PDB file of C-alpha atoms and ligand atoms in Angstrom:
ATOM      1  CA  MET V 774      -0.895  18.666  -7.301  1.00 81.00           C
ATOM      2  CA  ILE V 775      -2.709  15.381  -6.882  1.00 87.00           C
ATOM      3  CA  ARG V 776      -5.651  15.786  -4.563  1.00 94.00           C
ATOM      4  CA  ASN V 777      -6.491  12.190  -3.765  1.00 97.00           C
ATOM      5  CA  ASN V 778      -4.789   9.897  -1.279  1.00 97.00           C
ATOM      6  CA  TYR V 779      -5.924   6.344  -0.660  1.00 98.00           C
ATOM      7  CA  HIS V 780      -3.253   5.220   1.778  1.00 98.00           C
ATOM      8  CA  THR V 781      -3.856   6.366   5.360  1.00 98.00           C
ATOM      9  CA  HIS V 782      -3.369   4.457   8.606  1.00 98.00           C
ATOM     10  CA  THR V 783      -4.861   4.958  12.052  1.00 98.00           C
ATOM     11  CA  PHE V 784      -3.602   4.511  15.622  1.00 98.00           C
ATOM     12  CA  ARG V 785      -5.205   1.056  15.704  1.00 98.00           C
ATOM     13  CA  CYS V 786      -2.252  -0.603  13.951  1.00 96.00           C
ATOM     14  CA  GLY V 787      -0.009   0.412  16.848  1.00 95.00           C
ATOM     15  CA  HIS V 788       2.579   2.284  14.764  1.00 95.00           C
ATOM     16  CA  ALA V 789       0.546   5.300  13.618  1.00 96.00           C
ATOM     17  CA  ILE V 790      -0.497   8.260  15.729  1.00 96.00           C
ATOM     18  CA  GLY V 791      -3.241  10.862  16.009  1.00 97.00           C
ATOM     19  CA  ASN V 792      -6.987  10.502  16.035  1.00 97.00           C
ATOM     20  CA  ASP V 793      -8.964   9.769  12.895  1.00 98.00           C
ATOM     21  CA  GLU V 794     -10.520  13.209  12.651  1.00 98.00           C
ATOM     22  CA  ASP V 795      -7.097  14.904  12.739  1.00 98.00           C
ATOM     23  CA  TYR V 796      -6.183  13.159   9.484  1.00 98.00           C
ATOM     24  CA  VAL V 797      -9.370  14.447   7.907  1.00 98.00           C
ATOM     25  CA  MET V 798      -8.731  18.005   9.134  1.00 97.00           C
ATOM     26  CA  GLU V 799      -5.200  17.949   7.691  1.00 96.00           C
ATOM     27  CA  ALA V 800      -6.520  16.650   4.382  1.00 97.00           C
ATOM     28  CA  ILE V 801      -9.151  19.365   4.209  1.00 97.00           C
ATOM     29  CA  GLY V 802      -6.528  21.971   5.177  1.00 95.00           C
ATOM     30  CA  LEU V 803      -4.319  20.824   2.320  1.00 93.00           C
ATOM     31  CA  GLY V 804      -7.205  20.927  -0.132  1.00 94.00           C
ATOM     32  CA  LEU V 805      -7.495  17.214  -0.812  1.00 96.00           C
ATOM     33  CA  ASN V 806     -10.665  16.025  -2.521  1.00 97.00           C
ATOM     34  CA  THR V 807     -10.388  12.423  -1.400  1.00 98.00           C
ATOM     35  CA  LEU V 808      -9.007  10.732   1.679  1.00 98.00           C
ATOM     36  CA  GLY V 809      -9.039   6.954   1.788  1.00 98.00           C
ATOM     37  CA  PHE V 810      -8.362   5.190   5.070  1.00 98.00           C
ATOM     38  CA  SER V 811      -6.562   1.892   4.522  1.00 98.00           C
ATOM     39  CA  ASP V 812      -5.376   0.741   7.909  1.00 98.00           C
ATOM     40  CA  HIS V 813      -3.614  -2.602   8.226  1.00 98.00           C
ATOM     41  CA  VAL V 814      -6.338  -5.215   8.071  1.00 98.00           C
ATOM     42  CA  MET V 815      -7.339  -6.703  11.408  1.00 98.00           C
ATOM     43  CA  LEU V 816      -7.574 -10.475  11.075  1.00 96.00           C
ATOM     44  CA  GLU V 817      -9.397 -13.036  13.133  1.00 95.00           C
ATOM     45  CA  GLY V 818      -6.894 -15.313  14.856  1.00 92.00           C
ATOM     46  CA  ILE V 819      -3.816 -13.235  14.033  1.00 91.00           C
ATOM     47  CA  HIS V 820      -2.064 -11.155  16.666  1.00 90.00           C
ATOM     48  CA  GLN V 821       0.763  -8.939  15.514  1.00 91.00           C
ATOM     49  CA  GLU V 822       1.353  -6.232  18.036  1.00 91.00           C
ATOM     50  CA  ASN V 823       2.421  -2.896  16.535  1.00 92.00           C
ATOM     51  CA  VAL V 824       1.779  -4.258  13.033  1.00 93.00           C
ATOM     52  CA  ARG V 825      -2.023  -4.488  12.856  1.00 95.00           C
ATOM     53  CA  GLY V 826      -4.885  -3.843  15.216  1.00 96.00           C
ATOM     54  CA  ASP V 827      -6.559  -6.654  17.065  1.00 96.00           C
ATOM     55  CA  TYR V 828      -9.563  -8.172  15.310  1.00 97.00           C
ATOM     56  CA  LEU V 829     -11.778  -6.659  17.995  1.00 97.00           C
ATOM     57  CA  SER V 830     -10.828  -3.145  16.838  1.00 97.00           C
ATOM     58  CA  ARG V 831     -12.438  -3.651  13.415  1.00 98.00           C
ATOM     59  CA  GLU V 832     -15.908  -2.471  14.380  1.00 98.00           C
ATOM     60  CA  GLY V 833     -14.579   0.673  16.023  1.00 98.00           C
ATOM     61  CA  TYR V 834     -12.583   1.446  12.879  1.00 98.00           C
ATOM     62  CA  PHE V 835     -15.628   1.009  10.662  1.00 98.00           C
ATOM     63  CA  SER V 836     -17.892   3.146  12.825  1.00 98.00           C
ATOM     64  CA  SER V 837     -15.333   5.918  13.282  1.00 98.00           C
ATOM     65  CA  ILE V 838     -14.551   6.279   9.557  1.00 98.00           C
ATOM     66  CA  ASN V 839     -18.218   5.984   8.588  1.00 98.00           C
ATOM     67  CA  HIS V 840     -19.038   8.706  11.087  1.00 98.00           C
ATOM     68  CA  LEU V 841     -16.359  10.966   9.548  1.00 98.00           C
ATOM     69  CA  LYS V 842     -17.648  10.225   6.034  1.00 98.00           C
ATOM     70  CA  ASP V 843     -20.962  11.593   7.115  1.00 98.00           C
ATOM     71  CA  LYS V 844     -19.736  14.482   9.206  1.00 98.00           C
ATOM     72  CA  PHE V 845     -17.484  15.912   6.467  1.00 98.00           C
ATOM     73  CA  ARG V 846     -19.466  14.867   3.405  1.00 97.00           C
ATOM     74  CA  ASP V 847     -19.756  18.452   2.155  1.00 98.00           C
ATOM     75  CA  ARG V 848     -16.024  19.091   2.412  1.00 98.00           C
ATOM     76  CA  ILE V 849     -14.185  15.929   1.424  1.00 98.00           C
ATOM     77  CA  THR V 850     -14.876  12.427   0.116  1.00 98.00           C
ATOM     78  CA  ILE V 851     -13.768   9.818   2.596  1.00 98.00           C
ATOM     79  CA  TYR V 852     -13.403   6.135   1.788  1.00 98.00           C
ATOM     80  CA  LEU V 853     -13.079   3.173   4.105  1.00 98.00           C
ATOM     81  CA  GLY V 854     -10.632   0.456   3.165  1.00 98.00           C
ATOM     82  CA  PHE V 855      -7.841  -1.793   4.316  1.00 98.00           C
ATOM     83  CA  GLU V 856      -4.241  -2.425   3.378  1.00 98.00           C
ATOM     84  CA  ALA V 857      -4.210  -6.218   3.304  1.00 98.00           C
ATOM     85  CA  GLU V 858      -1.709  -8.956   2.575  1.00 98.00           C
ATOM     86  CA  PRO V 859      -2.625 -11.488  -0.108  1.00 98.00           C
ATOM     87  CA  PHE V 860      -3.232 -14.216   2.492  1.00 97.00           C
ATOM     88  CA  LYS V 861      -5.304 -16.850   0.702  1.00 96.00           C
ATOM     89  CA  GLU V 862      -6.697 -17.985   4.069  1.00 95.00           C
ATOM     90  CA  TYR V 863      -8.444 -14.610   4.268  1.00 97.00           C
ATOM     91  CA  PHE V 864      -9.610 -14.100   0.676  1.00 98.00           C
ATOM     92  CA  MET V 865     -13.167 -15.080   1.704  1.00 98.00           C
ATOM     93  CA  ASP V 866     -13.091 -12.543   4.512  1.00 98.00           C
ATOM     94  CA  TYR V 867     -11.856  -9.826   2.119  1.00 98.00           C
ATOM     95  CA  ARG V 868     -14.452 -10.793  -0.464  1.00 98.00           C
ATOM     96  CA  ASN V 869     -17.241 -10.573   2.099  1.00 98.00           C
ATOM     97  CA  LEU V 870     -16.118  -7.145   3.259  1.00 98.00           C
ATOM     98  CA  LEU V 871     -16.318  -5.839  -0.317  1.00 98.00           C
ATOM     99  CA  LYS V 872     -19.446  -7.715  -1.320  1.00 98.00           C
ATOM    100  CA  THR V 873     -21.425  -6.455   1.662  1.00 98.00           C
ATOM    101  CA  LYS V 874     -20.000  -2.966   1.036  1.00 98.00           C
ATOM    102  CA  THR V 875     -18.716  -2.902   4.594  1.00 98.00           C
ATOM    103  CA  ILE V 876     -15.581  -1.375   3.075  1.00 98.00           C
ATOM    104  CA  ASP V 877     -15.042   0.485  -0.200  1.00 98.00           C
ATOM    105  CA  TYR V 878     -11.697  -0.945  -1.294  1.00 98.00           C
ATOM    106  CA  LEU V 879      -8.582  -2.960  -0.533  1.00 98.00           C
ATOM    107  CA  ILE V 880      -4.988  -2.170  -1.334  1.00 98.00           C
ATOM    108  CA  LEU V 881      -2.501  -5.008  -1.515  1.00 98.00           C
ATOM    109  CA  GLY V 882       0.455  -4.620   0.844  1.00 98.00           C
ATOM    110  CA  ASN V 883       2.596  -7.751   0.658  1.00 97.00           C
ATOM    111  CA  HIS V 884       4.512  -7.460   3.931  1.00 96.00           C
ATOM    112  CA  CYS V 885       4.636 -11.110   4.960  1.00 94.00           C
ATOM    113  CA  THR V 886       3.236 -14.591   4.350  1.00 93.00           C
ATOM    114  CA  ILE V 887       1.307 -17.085   6.419  1.00 91.00           C
ATOM    115  CA  GLU V 888       2.552 -20.631   6.508  1.00 86.00           C
ATOM    116  CA  ASN V 889       0.830 -23.320   8.579  1.00 84.00           C
ATOM    117  CA  GLY V 890      -1.383 -20.718  10.158  1.00 81.00           C
ATOM    118  CA  MET V 891       1.556 -18.613  11.365  1.00 84.00           C
ATOM    119  CA  ILE V 892       3.060 -15.377  10.094  1.00 85.00           C
ATOM    120  CA  TYR V 893       6.207 -16.603   8.461  1.00 79.00           C
ATOM    121  CA  SER V 894       8.312 -14.708   5.915  1.00 73.00           C
ATOM    122  CA  PHE V 895       8.771 -11.023   6.440  1.00 84.00           C
ATOM    123  CA  PHE V 896       9.598  -9.478   3.098  1.00 86.00           C
ATOM    124  CA  GLY V 897      10.865  -6.318   4.738  1.00 83.00           C
ATOM    125  CA  ARG V 898      13.617  -8.106   6.643  1.00 83.00           C
ATOM    126  CA  ASN V 899      16.741  -9.772   5.250  1.00 73.00           C
ATOM    127  CA  THR V 900      15.008 -10.926   2.142  1.00 77.00           C
ATOM    128  CA  SER V 901      16.655 -13.937   0.498  1.00 89.00           C
ATOM    129  CA  VAL V 902      16.488 -14.820  -3.194  1.00 93.00           C
ATOM    130  CA  GLU V 903      13.969 -17.525  -2.318  1.00 92.00           C
ATOM    131  CA  ASN V 904      11.807 -14.954  -0.556  1.00 92.00           C
ATOM    132  CA  LEU V 905      11.902 -12.632  -3.575  1.00 94.00           C
ATOM    133  CA  TYR V 906      10.119 -15.266  -5.637  1.00 95.00           C
ATOM    134  CA  LYS V 907       7.706 -15.932  -2.800  1.00 94.00           C
ATOM    135  CA  TYR V 908       6.983 -12.202  -2.702  1.00 96.00           C
ATOM    136  CA  ARG V 909       6.221 -12.206  -6.423  1.00 97.00           C
ATOM    137  CA  ASP V 910       4.120 -15.345  -6.395  1.00 97.00           C
ATOM    138  CA  THR V 911       1.920 -14.394  -3.445  1.00 96.00           C
ATOM    139  CA  LEU V 912       1.475 -10.879  -4.818  1.00 98.00           C
ATOM    140  CA  ILE V 913       0.357 -12.132  -8.225  1.00 98.00           C
ATOM    141  CA  GLU V 914      -2.008 -14.670  -6.607  1.00 98.00           C
ATOM    142  CA  GLY V 915      -3.557 -11.687  -4.857  1.00 98.00           C
ATOM    143  CA  LEU V 916      -4.004  -9.762  -8.117  1.00 98.00           C
ATOM    144  CA  LYS V 917      -5.789 -12.719  -9.680  1.00 98.00           C
ATOM    145  CA  THR V 918      -8.555 -12.549  -7.054  1.00 98.00           C
ATOM    146  CA  GLY V 919      -9.801  -9.218  -8.415  1.00 98.00           C
ATOM    147  CA  LEU V 920     -10.160  -7.969  -4.836  1.00 98.00           C
ATOM    148  CA  PHE V 921      -7.357  -5.414  -4.758  1.00 98.00           C
ATOM    149  CA  SER V 922      -7.581  -1.930  -6.242  1.00 98.00           C
ATOM    150  CA  CYS V 923      -3.868  -1.130  -6.172  1.00 98.00           C
ATOM    151  CA  ILE V 924      -0.502  -2.620  -5.202  1.00 98.00           C
ATOM    152  CA  ALA V 925       0.958  -0.690  -2.276  1.00 98.00           C
ATOM    153  CA  HIS V 926       4.725  -0.175  -2.445  1.00 98.00           C
ATOM    154  CA  PRO V 927       5.275  -2.923  -5.072  1.00 98.00           C
ATOM    155  CA  ASP V 928       9.050  -2.443  -4.658  1.00 98.00           C
ATOM    156  CA  TYR V 929       8.817  -3.208  -0.915  1.00 97.00           C
ATOM    157  CA  PHE V 930      11.320  -6.071  -1.271  1.00 95.00           C
ATOM    158  CA  MET V 931      14.097  -3.643  -2.252  1.00 96.00           C
ATOM    159  CA  ASP V 932      14.089  -2.203   1.268  1.00 94.00           C
ATOM    160  CA  SER V 933      15.905  -5.310   2.427  1.00 93.00           C
ATOM    161  CA  TYR V 934      17.445  -6.683  -0.764  1.00 94.00           C
ATOM    162  CA  PHE V 935      20.482  -4.719  -1.826  1.00 94.00           C
ATOM    163  CA  LYS V 936      21.320  -6.097  -5.246  1.00 94.00           C
ATOM    164  CA  TRP V 937      19.622  -5.086  -8.457  1.00 96.00           C
ATOM    165  CA  ASP V 938      20.509  -8.477  -9.880  1.00 96.00           C
ATOM    166  CA  ARG V 939      18.755 -10.761 -12.352  1.00 98.00           C
ATOM    167  CA  HIS V 940      16.402 -12.047  -9.636  1.00 97.00           C
ATOM    168  CA  ALA V 941      15.296  -8.591  -8.532  1.00 97.00           C
ATOM    169  CA  LYS V 942      14.860  -7.533 -12.173  1.00 98.00           C
ATOM    170  CA  ARG V 943      12.967 -10.715 -13.052  1.00 98.00           C
ATOM    171  CA  ILE V 944      10.411 -10.369 -10.269  1.00 97.00           C
ATOM    172  CA  SER V 945      10.060  -6.615 -10.876  1.00 98.00           C
ATOM    173  CA  LYS V 946       9.173  -7.231 -14.511  1.00 98.00           C
ATOM    174  CA  ASP V 947       6.734  -9.981 -13.581  1.00 98.00           C
ATOM    175  CA  ILE V 948       4.987  -7.771 -11.033  1.00 98.00           C
ATOM    176  CA  ILE V 949       4.754  -4.841 -13.441  1.00 98.00           C
ATOM    177  CA  LYS V 950       3.393  -7.052 -16.224  1.00 98.00           C
ATOM    178  CA  ALA V 951       0.826  -8.584 -13.851  1.00 98.00           C
ATOM    179  CA  SER V 952      -0.219  -5.104 -12.759  1.00 98.00           C
ATOM    180  CA  ILE V 953      -1.010  -4.352 -16.407  1.00 98.00           C
ATOM    181  CA  GLU V 954      -2.640  -7.707 -17.093  1.00 98.00           C
ATOM    182  CA  TYR V 955      -4.995  -7.518 -14.092  1.00 98.00           C
ATOM    183  CA  ASP V 956      -5.329  -3.745 -14.310  1.00 98.00           C
ATOM    184  CA  VAL V 957      -4.210  -3.025 -10.766  1.00 98.00           C
ATOM    185  CA  PRO V 958      -2.167   0.212 -10.554  1.00 98.00           C
ATOM    186  CA  LEU V 959       1.218   0.340  -8.834  1.00 98.00           C
ATOM    187  CA  GLU V 960       1.520   2.685  -5.892  1.00 98.00           C
ATOM    188  CA  PHE V 961       4.443   5.103  -5.696  1.00 97.00           C
ATOM    189  CA  ASN V 962       4.738   5.180  -1.912  1.00 96.00           C
ATOM    190  CA  PHE V 963       5.967   8.184   0.073  1.00 94.00           C
ATOM    191  CA  ALA V 964       6.542   6.613   3.517  1.00 93.00           C
ATOM    192  CA  LEU V 965      10.271   5.962   3.275  1.00 94.00           C
ATOM    193  CA  ILE V 966      10.920   9.170   1.361  1.00 93.00           C
ATOM    194  CA  ARG V 967       9.768  10.978   4.491  1.00 90.00           C
ATOM    195  CA  ARG V 968      12.177   8.859   6.541  1.00 90.00           C
ATOM    196  CA  GLY V 969      15.062   9.852   4.248  1.00 92.00           C
ATOM    197  CA  LYS V 970      17.869   7.966   2.575  1.00 95.00           C
ATOM    198  CA  THR V 971      19.707   5.248   4.461  1.00 95.00           C
ATOM    199  CA  ILE V 972      22.647   2.999   3.650  1.00 95.00           C
ATOM    200  CA  LYS V 973      21.520  -0.019   1.640  1.00 94.00           C
ATOM    201  CA  GLY V 974      24.475  -2.217   0.821  1.00 90.00           C
ATOM    202  CA  LYS V 975      26.942   0.132  -0.832  1.00 92.00           C
ATOM    203  CA  GLU V 976      24.632   3.013  -1.635  1.00 95.00           C
ATOM    204  CA  SER V 977      22.607   5.631   0.157  1.00 97.00           C
ATOM    205  CA  ARG V 978      19.025   5.523  -1.073  1.00 97.00           C
ATOM    206  CA  TYR V 979      15.387   5.263  -0.045  1.00 95.00           C
ATOM    207  CA  GLY V 980      14.275   1.789   1.037  1.00 95.00           C
ATOM    208  CA  TYR V 981      11.556   2.416  -1.542  1.00 96.00           C
ATOM    209  CA  PRO V 982      10.713   3.834  -4.003  1.00 97.00           C
ATOM    210  CA  PHE V 983      13.641   2.077  -5.654  1.00 97.00           C
ATOM    211  CA  ILE V 984      14.346   4.165  -8.739  1.00 97.00           C
ATOM    212  CA  PRO V 985      15.466   1.421 -11.182  1.00 98.00           C
ATOM    213  CA  PHE V 986      12.162  -0.378 -10.468  1.00 98.00           C
ATOM    214  CA  TRP V 987      10.231   2.763 -11.413  1.00 98.00           C
ATOM    215  CA  LYS V 988      12.261   3.200 -14.583  1.00 98.00           C
ATOM    216  CA  LEU V 989      10.980  -0.228 -15.602  1.00 98.00           C
ATOM    217  CA  VAL V 990       7.447   0.862 -14.713  1.00 98.00           C
ATOM    218  CA  ARG V 991       7.830   3.802 -17.073  1.00 98.00           C
ATOM    219  CA  LYS V 992       9.225   1.568 -19.795  1.00 98.00           C
ATOM    220  CA  TYR V 993       6.154  -0.685 -19.615  1.00 98.00           C
ATOM    221  CA  HIS V 994       3.868   2.312 -19.226  1.00 98.00           C
ATOM    222  CA  ALA V 995       2.020   0.725 -16.298  1.00 98.00           C
ATOM    223  CA  LYS V 996      -0.485   2.809 -14.346  1.00 98.00           C
ATOM    224  CA  VAL V 997       0.800   4.510 -11.209  1.00 98.00           C
ATOM    225  CA  ILE V 998      -1.061   6.019  -8.278  1.00 97.00           C
ATOM    226  CA  MET V 999       0.670   8.000  -5.565  1.00 95.00           C
ATOM    227  CA  GLY V1000       0.202   6.978  -1.939  1.00 96.00           C
ATOM    228  CA  LEU V1001       1.188   8.968   1.119  1.00 95.00           C
ATOM    229  CA  ASP V1002       1.050   5.953   3.449  1.00 97.00           C
ATOM    230  CA  ALA V1003       0.314   8.462   6.211  1.00 97.00           C
ATOM    231  CA  HIS V1004       1.056   7.292   9.737  1.00 97.00           C
ATOM    232  CA  ALA V1005       0.518  10.708  11.353  1.00 97.00           C
ATOM    233  CA  PRO V1006      -1.810  13.595  10.467  1.00 96.00           C
ATOM    234  CA  GLU V1007       1.131  15.795   9.466  1.00 94.00           C
ATOM    235  CA  ASP V1008       2.241  13.211   6.898  1.00 94.00           C
ATOM    236  CA  ILE V1009      -0.686  14.537   4.890  1.00 93.00           C
ATOM    237  CA  SER V1010      -0.067  18.238   5.278  1.00 85.00           C
ATOM    238  CA  THR V1011       3.658  18.020   4.510  1.00 78.00           C
ATOM    239  CA  TYR V1012       3.041  16.261   1.217  1.00 80.00           C
ATOM    240  CA  LYS V1013       3.110  19.342  -0.987  1.00 73.00           C
ATOM    241  CA  ASN V1014       6.755  19.949  -0.107  1.00 68.00           C
ATOM    242  CA  ASP V1015       7.615  16.344  -0.532  1.00 73.00           C
ATOM    243  CA  GLU V1016      10.556  15.041  -2.504  1.00 87.00           C
ATOM    244  CA  GLY V1017       8.324  12.199  -3.708  1.00 89.00           C
ATOM    245  CA  TYR V1018       6.229  14.460  -5.825  1.00 85.00           C
ATOM    246  CA  LYS V1019       9.329  15.782  -7.570  1.00 89.00           C
ATOM    247  CA  LEU V1020      10.509  12.235  -8.222  1.00 93.00           C
ATOM    248  CA  ILE V1021       7.211  11.229  -9.814  1.00 91.00           C
ATOM    249  CA  ASN V1022       7.509  14.108 -12.242  1.00 91.00           C
ATOM    250  CA  GLU V1023      11.163  13.457 -13.012  1.00 95.00           C
ATOM    251  CA  LEU V1024      10.425   9.818 -13.742  1.00 96.00           C
ATOM    252  CA  ARG V1025       7.557  10.825 -16.077  1.00 96.00           C
ATOM    253  CA  LEU V1026       5.364   8.041 -14.728  1.00 96.00           C
ATOM    254  CA  ASN V1027       1.965   7.256 -16.127  1.00 96.00           C
ATOM    255  CA  LEU V1028       0.172   8.749 -13.165  1.00 95.00           C
ATOM    256  CA  ILE V1029      -3.550   8.349 -12.587  1.00 96.00           C
ATOM    257  CA  GLN V1030      -5.349  10.808 -10.317  1.00 95.00           C
ATOM    258  CA  THR V1031      -8.283   8.708  -9.184  1.00 98.00           C
ATOM    259  CA  LEU V1032      -8.177   5.082  -8.124  1.00 98.00           C
ATOM    260  CA  PRO V1033     -11.007   2.974  -9.567  1.00 98.00           C
ATOM    261  CA  PHE V1034     -12.219   0.504  -6.939  1.00 98.00           C
ATOM    262  CA  LYS V1035     -12.620  -3.169  -7.770  1.00 98.00           C
ATOM    263  CA  GLU V1036     -16.153  -4.353  -7.203  1.00 93.00           C
ATOM    264  CA  VAL V1037     -17.264  -7.741  -6.018  1.00 94.00           C
ATOM    265  CA  LYS V1038     -20.681  -9.087  -6.905  1.00 86.00           C
TER     266      LYS V1038
HETATM  267 ZN1  LIG U1213       2.467  -1.277   3.716  1.00 74.63          ZN
HETATM  268 ZN1  LIG U1214       0.642   1.376   4.713  1.00 74.63          ZN
END
């Protein structure tokens, strides 16, 4: 069993539940060695209710997780991070957070884009062919910054794009190759496995992981890290019975146990 998880949310984003310490207790109960908190990044000037916490909740997040780091230091290693979109408007902010060691790491979750200062394309909703390429391009721009330690749910676009056509294959290959080139592991995400299969076009499947994508990942032998994407304390404790773990083994992915964090000087 893998004993490190770097993808954990908190109530601050508005769509996760439980208090911070409950996640830690579940992780200790399960025997995890590492628990990384990576709540949706709170951004100055951006309000997205039930998506990310308000910017004002940042300090409370930092102090709560830092307090838990200290309190449980003999029992588990806790890291403080964010799941952040590759918004170029905020690269300086991200860089500062890492440089000042305010946070330990960032994971790249490409959920949407900003255009003209507004949240614009949502890659999880009715993704068009045009949006697929936008998803790829913004994601790869993010990798080039050297700020992100892994790519959360890289196959996110397949939750709302139902054809494994030449476009989907093209961008999948480009993302996998960029993951290798910039040495940023791909995260095999458990969130929608917990939700179960749903009808996507003509088939019943998970929104992600999308299996043909992961077969390509194996073919290229890219590095993979597993991520629980926990939104409730029990998402951690139920992991050992999870279908996702079986899938990782069946796919014979090049799994790494520990996520090296990118450093900014
Ligand atoms: Zn995400
Ligand atoms: Zn997440």
